[in-house]
PDB file of C-alpha atoms in Angstrom:
ATOM      1  CA  ALA E 290      -4.356  61.646 -20.233  1.00 61.00           C
ATOM      2  CA  GLN E 291      -7.161  63.095 -22.152  1.00 65.00           C
ATOM      3  CA  LYS E 292      -9.646  65.438 -20.316  1.00 90.00           C
ATOM      4  CA  ILE E 293     -12.593  67.739 -20.954  1.00 94.00           C
ATOM      5  CA  THR E 294     -13.468  70.584 -18.997  1.00 95.00           C
ATOM      6  CA  GLN E 295     -16.800  72.284 -18.913  1.00 95.00           C
ATOM      7  CA  THR E 296     -16.837  75.225 -16.676  1.00 94.00           C
ATOM      8  CA  GLN E 297     -20.622  76.015 -16.665  1.00 95.00           C
ATOM      9  CA  PRO E 298     -22.722  73.764 -14.579  1.00 92.00           C
ATOM     10  CA  GLY E 299     -25.713  75.687 -15.400  1.00 95.00           C
ATOM     11  CA  MET E 300     -26.927  78.312 -18.170  1.00 95.00           C
ATOM     12  CA  PHE E 301     -29.950  80.204 -18.686  1.00 97.00           C
ATOM     13  CA  VAL E 302     -30.853  81.649 -22.163  1.00 97.00           C
ATOM     14  CA  GLN E 303     -34.040  83.501 -23.294  1.00 97.00           C
ATOM     15  CA  GLU E 304     -36.036  81.603 -26.025  1.00 97.00           C
ATOM     16  CA  LYS E 305     -34.933  82.605 -29.527  1.00 97.00           C
ATOM     17  CA  GLU E 306     -31.546  83.887 -28.606  1.00 97.00           C
ATOM     18  CA  ALA E 307     -28.152  82.250 -29.093  1.00 97.00           C
ATOM     19  CA  VAL E 308     -26.259  80.350 -26.725  1.00 97.00           C
ATOM     20  CA  THR E 309     -22.550  79.361 -26.212  1.00 98.00           C
ATOM     21  CA  LEU E 310     -21.698  76.254 -24.207  1.00 98.00           C
ATOM     22  CA  ASP E 311     -17.920  76.199 -23.077  1.00 98.00           C
ATOM     23  CA  CYS E 312     -15.846  73.078 -23.642  1.00 98.00           C
ATOM     24  CA  THR E 313     -11.803  72.641 -23.332  1.00 97.00           C
ATOM     25  CA  TYR E 314      -9.835  69.811 -23.937  1.00 96.00           C
ATOM     26  CA  ASP E 315      -6.456  68.491 -22.983  1.00 93.00           C
ATOM     27  CA  THR E 316      -4.701  65.939 -25.243  1.00 89.00           C
ATOM     28  CA  SER E 317      -1.051  65.475 -26.480  1.00 87.00           C
ATOM     29  CA  ASP E 318      -2.358  63.856 -29.488  1.00 86.00           C
ATOM     30  CA  GLN E 319      -2.484  65.613 -32.889  1.00 88.00           C
ATOM     31  CA  SER E 320      -5.459  63.513 -34.221  1.00 87.00           C
ATOM     32  CA  TYR E 321      -8.547  63.389 -32.400  1.00 89.00           C
ATOM     33  CA  GLY E 322     -12.306  63.973 -32.679  1.00 90.00           C
ATOM     34  CA  LEU E 323     -14.828  66.160 -30.475  1.00 93.00           C
ATOM     35  CA  PHE E 324     -18.303  65.551 -29.912  1.00 94.00           C
ATOM     36  CA  TRP E 325     -21.236  67.110 -28.302  1.00 97.00           C
ATOM     37  CA  TYR E 326     -24.317  65.153 -26.886  1.00 96.00           C
ATOM     38  CA  LYS E 327     -27.404  66.268 -25.717  1.00 97.00           C
ATOM     39  CA  GLN E 328     -29.348  64.474 -22.841  1.00 97.00           C
ATOM     40  CA  PRO E 329     -33.028  65.625 -22.256  1.00 96.00           C
ATOM     41  CA  SER E 330     -34.876  64.868 -19.061  1.00 94.00           C
ATOM     42  CA  SER E 331     -35.900  61.450 -20.621  1.00 92.00           C
ATOM     43  CA  GLY E 332     -32.254  60.449 -20.321  1.00 92.00           C
ATOM     44  CA  GLU E 333     -31.477  59.256 -24.023  1.00 93.00           C
ATOM     45  CA  MET E 334     -27.811  60.447 -25.217  1.00 95.00           C
ATOM     46  CA  ILE E 335     -28.360  62.213 -28.849  1.00 94.00           C
ATOM     47  CA  PHE E 336     -25.462  63.013 -31.200  1.00 93.00           C
ATOM     48  CA  LEU E 337     -25.442  66.520 -32.032  1.00 95.00           C
ATOM     49  CA  ILE E 338     -22.138  67.492 -33.797  1.00 95.00           C
ATOM     50  CA  TYR E 339     -18.744  66.498 -34.649  1.00 93.00           C
ATOM     51  CA  GLN E 340     -15.187  68.245 -35.124  1.00 94.00           C
ATOM     52  CA  GLY E 341     -12.164  66.472 -36.165  1.00 91.00           C
ATOM     53  CA  SER E 342      -8.862  68.170 -35.407  1.00 91.00           C
ATOM     54  CA  TYR E 343      -7.706  68.472 -38.906  1.00 90.00           C
ATOM     55  CA  ASP E 344     -10.991  70.103 -40.216  1.00 88.00           C
ATOM     56  CA  GLU E 345     -10.310  73.363 -41.001  1.00 85.00           C
ATOM     57  CA  GLN E 346     -14.004  74.616 -40.978  1.00 92.00           C
ATOM     58  CA  ASN E 347     -16.053  74.657 -38.042  1.00 94.00           C
ATOM     59  CA  ALA E 348     -18.925  71.950 -37.885  1.00 94.00           C
ATOM     60  CA  THR E 349     -22.162  72.896 -38.434  1.00 94.00           C
ATOM     61  CA  GLU E 350     -25.577  71.064 -38.118  1.00 93.00           C
ATOM     62  CA  GLY E 351     -28.735  72.916 -38.586  1.00 96.00           C
ATOM     63  CA  ARG E 352     -28.853  75.380 -35.368  1.00 97.00           C
ATOM     64  CA  TYR E 353     -25.822  73.710 -33.934  1.00 97.00           C
ATOM     65  CA  SER E 354     -22.222  75.131 -34.680  1.00 97.00           C
ATOM     66  CA  LEU E 355     -18.954  74.290 -33.080  1.00 97.00           C
ATOM     67  CA  ASN E 356     -16.295  77.098 -32.345  1.00 96.00           C
ATOM     68  CA  PHE E 357     -13.325  75.165 -32.795  1.00 96.00           C
ATOM     69  CA  GLN E 358     -10.099  76.968 -31.551  1.00 95.00           C
ATOM     70  CA  LYS E 359      -7.546  74.528 -31.816  1.00 94.00           C
ATOM     71  CA  ALA E 360      -4.517  76.689 -30.449  1.00 93.00           C
ATOM     72  CA  ARG E 361      -6.668  77.145 -27.389  1.00 95.00           C
ATOM     73  CA  LYS E 362      -7.913  73.631 -27.360  1.00 95.00           C
ATOM     74  CA  SER E 363     -11.728  74.846 -26.878  1.00 97.00           C
ATOM     75  CA  ALA E 364     -14.663  73.410 -28.730  1.00 97.00           C
ATOM     76  CA  ASN E 365     -17.513  75.569 -27.864  1.00 98.00           C
ATOM     77  CA  LEU E 366     -21.341  74.552 -28.803  1.00 98.00           C
ATOM     78  CA  VAL E 367     -23.258  77.186 -30.271  1.00 98.00           C
ATOM     79  CA  ILE E 368     -26.934  77.034 -30.465  1.00 97.00           C
ATOM     80  CA  SER E 369     -28.756  79.699 -32.629  1.00 95.00           C
ATOM     81  CA  ALA E 370     -32.326  80.459 -31.870  1.00 95.00           C
ATOM     82  CA  SER E 371     -32.857  78.729 -28.856  1.00 97.00           C
ATOM     83  CA  GLN E 372     -35.976  76.830 -28.278  1.00 97.00           C
ATOM     84  CA  LEU E 373     -38.024  75.421 -25.182  1.00 97.00           C
ATOM     85  CA  GLY E 374     -37.035  71.549 -26.563  1.00 97.00           C
ATOM     86  CA  ASP E 375     -33.357  72.859 -26.316  1.00 98.00           C
ATOM     87  CA  SER E 376     -33.551  72.542 -22.243  1.00 98.00           C
ATOM     88  CA  ALA E 377     -31.356  69.315 -21.494  1.00 98.00           C
ATOM     89  CA  MET E 378     -27.776  68.626 -20.216  1.00 97.00           C
ATOM     90  CA  TYR E 379     -25.049  69.046 -22.787  1.00 98.00           C
ATOM     91  CA  PHE E 380     -21.921  66.901 -22.788  1.00 96.00           C
ATOM     92  CA  CYS E 381     -18.452  67.339 -24.525  1.00 96.00           C
ATOM     93  CA  ALA E 382     -16.297  64.601 -25.355  1.00 94.00           C
ATOM     94  CA  MET E 383     -13.161  63.509 -27.275  1.00 92.00           C
ATOM     95  CA  ARG E 384     -11.880  60.676 -28.656  1.00 87.00           C
ATOM     96  CA  GLU E 385      -8.340  60.113 -29.803  1.00 80.00           C
ATOM     97  CA  THR E 386      -7.119  58.564 -33.040  1.00 71.00           C
ATOM     98  CA  TYR E 387      -5.208  55.916 -31.243  1.00 67.00           C
ATOM     99  CA  GLY E 388      -6.603  55.915 -28.019  1.00 64.00           C
ATOM    100  CA  GLN E 389      -9.630  53.328 -26.889  1.00 69.00           C
ATOM    101  CA  ASN E 390     -11.087  55.655 -24.363  1.00 76.00           C
ATOM    102  CA  PHE E 391     -13.886  58.369 -25.225  1.00 82.00           C
ATOM    103  CA  VAL E 392     -13.830  60.609 -22.642  1.00 89.00           C
ATOM    104  CA  PHE E 393     -16.848  63.080 -21.299  1.00 93.00           C
ATOM    105  CA  GLY E 394     -16.921  66.436 -19.690  1.00 93.00           C
ATOM    106  CA  PRO E 395     -18.990  67.002 -16.647  1.00 93.00           C
ATOM    107  CA  GLY E 396     -21.894  68.560 -18.661  1.00 95.00           C
ATOM    108  CA  THR E 397     -23.706  72.064 -18.526  1.00 96.00           C
ATOM    109  CA  ARG E 398     -27.497  71.922 -17.980  1.00 97.00           C
ATOM    110  CA  LEU E 399     -29.127  74.456 -20.052  1.00 98.00           C
ATOM    111  CA  SER E 400     -32.536  75.876 -19.449  1.00 98.00           C
ATOM    112  CA  VAL E 401     -34.288  77.964 -22.023  1.00 97.00           C
ATOM    113  CA  LEU E 402     -36.675  80.442 -20.538  1.00 97.00           C
ATOM    114  CA  PRO E 403     -40.279  81.323 -22.406  1.00 94.00           C
TER     115      PRO E 403
ATOM    116  CA  GLU H 237     -34.118  50.144 -37.211  1.00 87.00           C
ATOM    117  CA  ALA H 238     -30.487  50.657 -36.011  1.00 86.00           C
ATOM    118  CA  GLN H 239     -29.940  50.801 -32.233  1.00 94.00           C
ATOM    119  CA  VAL H 240     -28.641  49.767 -29.140  1.00 97.00           C
ATOM    120  CA  THR H 241     -30.832  48.045 -26.743  1.00 97.00           C
ATOM    121  CA  GLN H 242     -30.337  47.518 -22.917  1.00 97.00           C
ATOM    122  CA  ASN H 243     -32.195  45.531 -20.467  1.00 97.00           C
ATOM    123  CA  PRO H 244     -33.641  45.834 -18.036  1.00 97.00           C
ATOM    124  CA  ARG H 245     -34.243  49.519 -18.223  1.00 96.00           C
ATOM    125  CA  TYR H 246     -34.683  49.922 -14.283  1.00 97.00           C
ATOM    126  CA  LEU H 247     -33.547  47.749 -11.682  1.00 97.00           C
ATOM    127  CA  ILE H 248     -33.787  47.628  -7.912  1.00 97.00           C
ATOM    128  CA  THR H 249     -31.907  45.130  -6.275  1.00 96.00           C
ATOM    129  CA  VAL H 250     -29.842  44.280  -2.790  1.00 96.00           C
ATOM    130  CA  THR H 251     -26.240  44.408  -1.891  1.00 97.00           C
ATOM    131  CA  GLY H 252     -24.458  41.558  -2.866  1.00 96.00           C
ATOM    132  CA  LYS H 253     -27.071  39.841  -5.231  1.00 97.00           C
ATOM    133  CA  LYS H 254     -25.370  39.208  -8.630  1.00 97.00           C
ATOM    134  CA  LEU H 255     -26.835  41.096 -11.452  1.00 97.00           C
ATOM    135  CA  THR H 256     -26.197  41.206 -15.294  1.00 98.00           C
ATOM    136  CA  VAL H 257     -27.519  44.004 -17.561  1.00 98.00           C
ATOM    137  CA  THR H 258     -27.718  43.036 -21.419  1.00 98.00           C
ATOM    138  CA  CYS H 259     -26.388  45.291 -24.271  1.00 98.00           C
ATOM    139  CA  SER H 260     -27.040  44.436 -27.654  1.00 98.00           C
ATOM    140  CA  GLN H 261     -26.788  46.136 -31.059  1.00 97.00           C
ATOM    141  CA  ASN H 262     -27.567  45.661 -34.542  1.00 96.00           C
ATOM    142  CA  MET H 263     -25.208  47.687 -36.725  1.00 94.00           C
ATOM    143  CA  ASN H 264     -22.398  45.234 -36.825  1.00 93.00           C
ATOM    144  CA  HIS H 265     -20.262  47.573 -34.819  1.00 93.00           C
ATOM    145  CA  GLU H 266     -16.745  46.595 -33.770  1.00 92.00           C
ATOM    146  CA  TYR H 267     -16.433  48.534 -30.671  1.00 91.00           C
ATOM    147  CA  MET H 268     -18.806  48.537 -27.676  1.00 93.00           C
ATOM    148  CA  SER H 269     -18.499  50.330 -24.262  1.00 94.00           C
ATOM    149  CA  TRP H 270     -20.408  50.804 -21.035  1.00 97.00           C
ATOM    150  CA  TYR H 271     -20.478  54.023 -19.152  1.00 97.00           C
ATOM    151  CA  ARG H 272     -22.054  55.123 -15.709  1.00 97.00           C
ATOM    152  CA  GLN H 273     -23.498  58.197 -15.258  1.00 96.00           C
ATOM    153  CA  ASP H 274     -23.396  60.266 -11.832  1.00 93.00           C
ATOM    154  CA  PRO H 275     -24.414  63.868 -11.117  1.00 87.00           C
ATOM    155  CA  GLY H 276     -21.547  66.296 -11.518  1.00 84.00           C
ATOM    156  CA  LEU H 277     -19.089  63.762 -12.991  1.00 86.00           C
ATOM    157  CA  GLY H 278     -20.520  63.157 -16.538  1.00 89.00           C
ATOM    158  CA  LEU H 279     -20.009  59.692 -18.058  1.00 93.00           C
ATOM    159  CA  ARG H 280     -16.992  57.609 -17.113  1.00 93.00           C
ATOM    160  CA  GLN H 281     -16.228  54.481 -19.022  1.00 93.00           C
ATOM    161  CA  ILE H 282     -16.240  51.530 -17.152  1.00 96.00           C
ATOM    162  CA  TYR H 283     -15.192  48.641 -19.619  1.00 95.00           C
ATOM    163  CA  TYR H 284     -14.807  48.623 -23.484  1.00 92.00           C
ATOM    164  CA  SER H 285     -14.399  45.989 -26.450  1.00 93.00           C
ATOM    165  CA  MET H 286     -12.529  46.582 -29.538  1.00 89.00           C
ATOM    166  CA  ASN H 287     -14.093  43.060 -31.244  1.00 90.00           C
ATOM    167  CA  VAL H 288     -15.244  40.045 -30.295  1.00 93.00           C
ATOM    168  CA  GLU H 289     -13.146  38.404 -27.115  1.00 93.00           C
ATOM    169  CA  VAL H 290     -11.300  41.728 -26.710  1.00 91.00           C
ATOM    170  CA  THR H 291     -11.932  43.655 -23.916  1.00 93.00           C
ATOM    171  CA  ASP H 292     -10.163  46.425 -21.719  1.00 91.00           C
ATOM    172  CA  LYS H 293     -10.829  48.289 -18.456  1.00 92.00           C
ATOM    173  CA  GLY H 294     -11.890  52.242 -18.946  1.00 90.00           C
ATOM    174  CA  ASP H 295     -11.714  54.620 -15.867  1.00 89.00           C
ATOM    175  CA  VAL H 296     -13.801  52.972 -13.022  1.00 94.00           C
ATOM    176  CA  PRO H 297     -13.908  49.091 -13.636  1.00 95.00           C
ATOM    177  CA  GLU H 298     -13.707  47.949 -10.144  1.00 96.00           C
ATOM    178  CA  GLY H 299     -16.542  45.858  -9.273  1.00 97.00           C
ATOM    179  CA  TYR H 300     -17.768  45.397 -12.761  1.00 98.00           C
ATOM    180  CA  LYS H 301     -16.944  42.486 -15.380  1.00 97.00           C
ATOM    181  CA  VAL H 302     -17.916  42.056 -19.082  1.00 97.00           C
ATOM    182  CA  SER H 303     -17.677  39.480 -21.593  1.00 96.00           C
ATOM    183  CA  ARG H 304     -17.668  39.739 -25.680  1.00 97.00           C
ATOM    184  CA  LYS H 305     -18.624  36.506 -27.057  1.00 97.00           C
ATOM    185  CA  GLU H 306     -20.522  37.588 -29.883  1.00 96.00           C
ATOM    186  CA  LYS H 307     -20.097  40.741 -32.042  1.00 96.00           C
ATOM    187  CA  ARG H 308     -23.577  42.259 -30.932  1.00 97.00           C
ATOM    188  CA  ASN H 309     -23.664  41.482 -27.374  1.00 98.00           C
ATOM    189  CA  PHE H 310     -21.555  43.080 -24.542  1.00 98.00           C
ATOM    190  CA  PRO H 311     -22.846  42.106 -21.152  1.00 98.00           C
ATOM    191  CA  LEU H 312     -22.355  44.146 -18.048  1.00 98.00           C
ATOM    192  CA  ILE H 313     -21.928  41.979 -14.891  1.00 98.00           C
ATOM    193  CA  LEU H 314     -21.930  42.998 -11.216  1.00 97.00           C
ATOM    194  CA  GLU H 315     -20.872  40.143  -9.269  1.00 95.00           C
ATOM    195  CA  SER H 316     -21.401  41.620  -5.815  1.00 97.00           C
ATOM    196  CA  PRO H 317     -23.037  45.016  -6.347  1.00 97.00           C
ATOM    197  CA  SER H 318     -22.947  47.536  -3.710  1.00 97.00           C
ATOM    198  CA  PRO H 319     -24.779  50.736  -3.070  1.00 97.00           C
ATOM    199  CA  ASN H 320     -21.792  52.850  -4.438  1.00 96.00           C
ATOM    200  CA  GLN H 321     -22.784  51.285  -7.769  1.00 97.00           C
ATOM    201  CA  THR H 322     -26.098  52.932  -7.862  1.00 97.00           C
ATOM    202  CA  SER H 323     -26.194  55.008 -11.027  1.00 97.00           C
ATOM    203  CA  LEU H 324     -27.456  55.392 -14.503  1.00 97.00           C
ATOM    204  CA  TYR H 325     -25.701  53.278 -17.063  1.00 98.00           C
ATOM    205  CA  PHE H 326     -25.235  53.403 -20.687  1.00 97.00           C
ATOM    206  CA  CYS H 327     -24.109  51.007 -23.221  1.00 97.00           C
ATOM    207  CA  ALA H 328     -22.730  52.329 -26.534  1.00 95.00           C
ATOM    208  CA  SER H 329     -21.202  51.029 -29.840  1.00 93.00           C
ATOM    209  CA  SER H 330     -19.783  52.533 -32.661  1.00 89.00           C
ATOM    210  CA  PRO H 331     -17.553  51.675 -35.717  1.00 85.00           C
ATOM    211  CA  LYS H 332     -13.858  50.852 -35.404  1.00 75.00           C
ATOM    212  CA  PHE H 333     -12.038  53.611 -37.095  1.00 62.00           C
ATOM    213  CA  PHE H 334     -11.266  56.410 -34.819  1.00 62.00           C
ATOM    214  CA  PRO H 335     -11.864  59.143 -34.039  1.00 61.00           C
ATOM    215  CA  TYR H 336     -14.528  59.904 -36.797  1.00 71.00           C
ATOM    216  CA  ASN H 337     -17.174  57.948 -35.885  1.00 76.00           C
ATOM    217  CA  GLU H 338     -19.745  59.150 -32.922  1.00 81.00           C
ATOM    218  CA  GLN H 339     -20.778  56.656 -30.656  1.00 87.00           C
ATOM    219  CA  PHE H 340     -24.696  55.230 -30.474  1.00 92.00           C
ATOM    220  CA  PHE H 341     -26.303  54.837 -27.135  1.00 95.00           C
ATOM    221  CA  GLY H 342     -28.554  52.611 -25.529  1.00 96.00           C
ATOM    222  CA  PRO H 343     -31.475  53.876 -23.443  1.00 96.00           C
ATOM    223  CA  GLY H 344     -29.933  53.664 -20.230  1.00 96.00           C
ATOM    224  CA  THR H 345     -30.423  51.466 -17.103  1.00 97.00           C
ATOM    225  CA  ARG H 346     -31.076  52.871 -13.974  1.00 96.00           C
ATOM    226  CA  LEU H 347     -29.924  50.767 -11.237  1.00 97.00           C
ATOM    227  CA  THR H 348     -30.208  50.995  -7.603  1.00 97.00           C
ATOM    228  CA  VAL H 349     -28.568  48.906  -5.156  1.00 97.00           C
ATOM    229  CA  LEU H 350     -29.699  49.129  -1.561  1.00 96.00           C
TER     230      LEU H 350
END
């Protein structure tokens, strides 16, 4: 069964610094996708970045990058140059190619300090 | 504008009074899903649908029903709500090809059952 672990319930980072949010996953499938979503205090779910299991390069989207280590089954989100608007809950999620489920981790609450 | 809509956004009800939360998407997506979000647990899948008239249980289906009579609509039905169903509910949709497509989320419905 799929499982996502996010071991950091809460994180603090100083504005303009980089921060890494951890995500480890468990799957027996060889083909899967990993996703990060942001949930600000307003509640909506915002898609940030995607990494496919067969992608050879780490995904990047603006200030977001994904540190993908397949052998270790980790998909950490790196936010560079943190901004106050980055304060939010961040969820790691996974979807297998032949699975119907889209599984989420418990989330990490990031607080950016001025 | 491509979007997933949910109604109502907020609902306070009493134990045992049947309710329906509507979900509609205008992106012609085959896959639709319902989640509930509870603190410390992330998002957990309630039901999903691969296409019209095709639905299946997620991780926490007890106490919920769904139907998919049209491609764009996927209502969530609570026939006899109980206080433990107080939660934030999200509807989401995505194209059918796994695992490369992220899900698009509705704005959420905050349900309180007294």
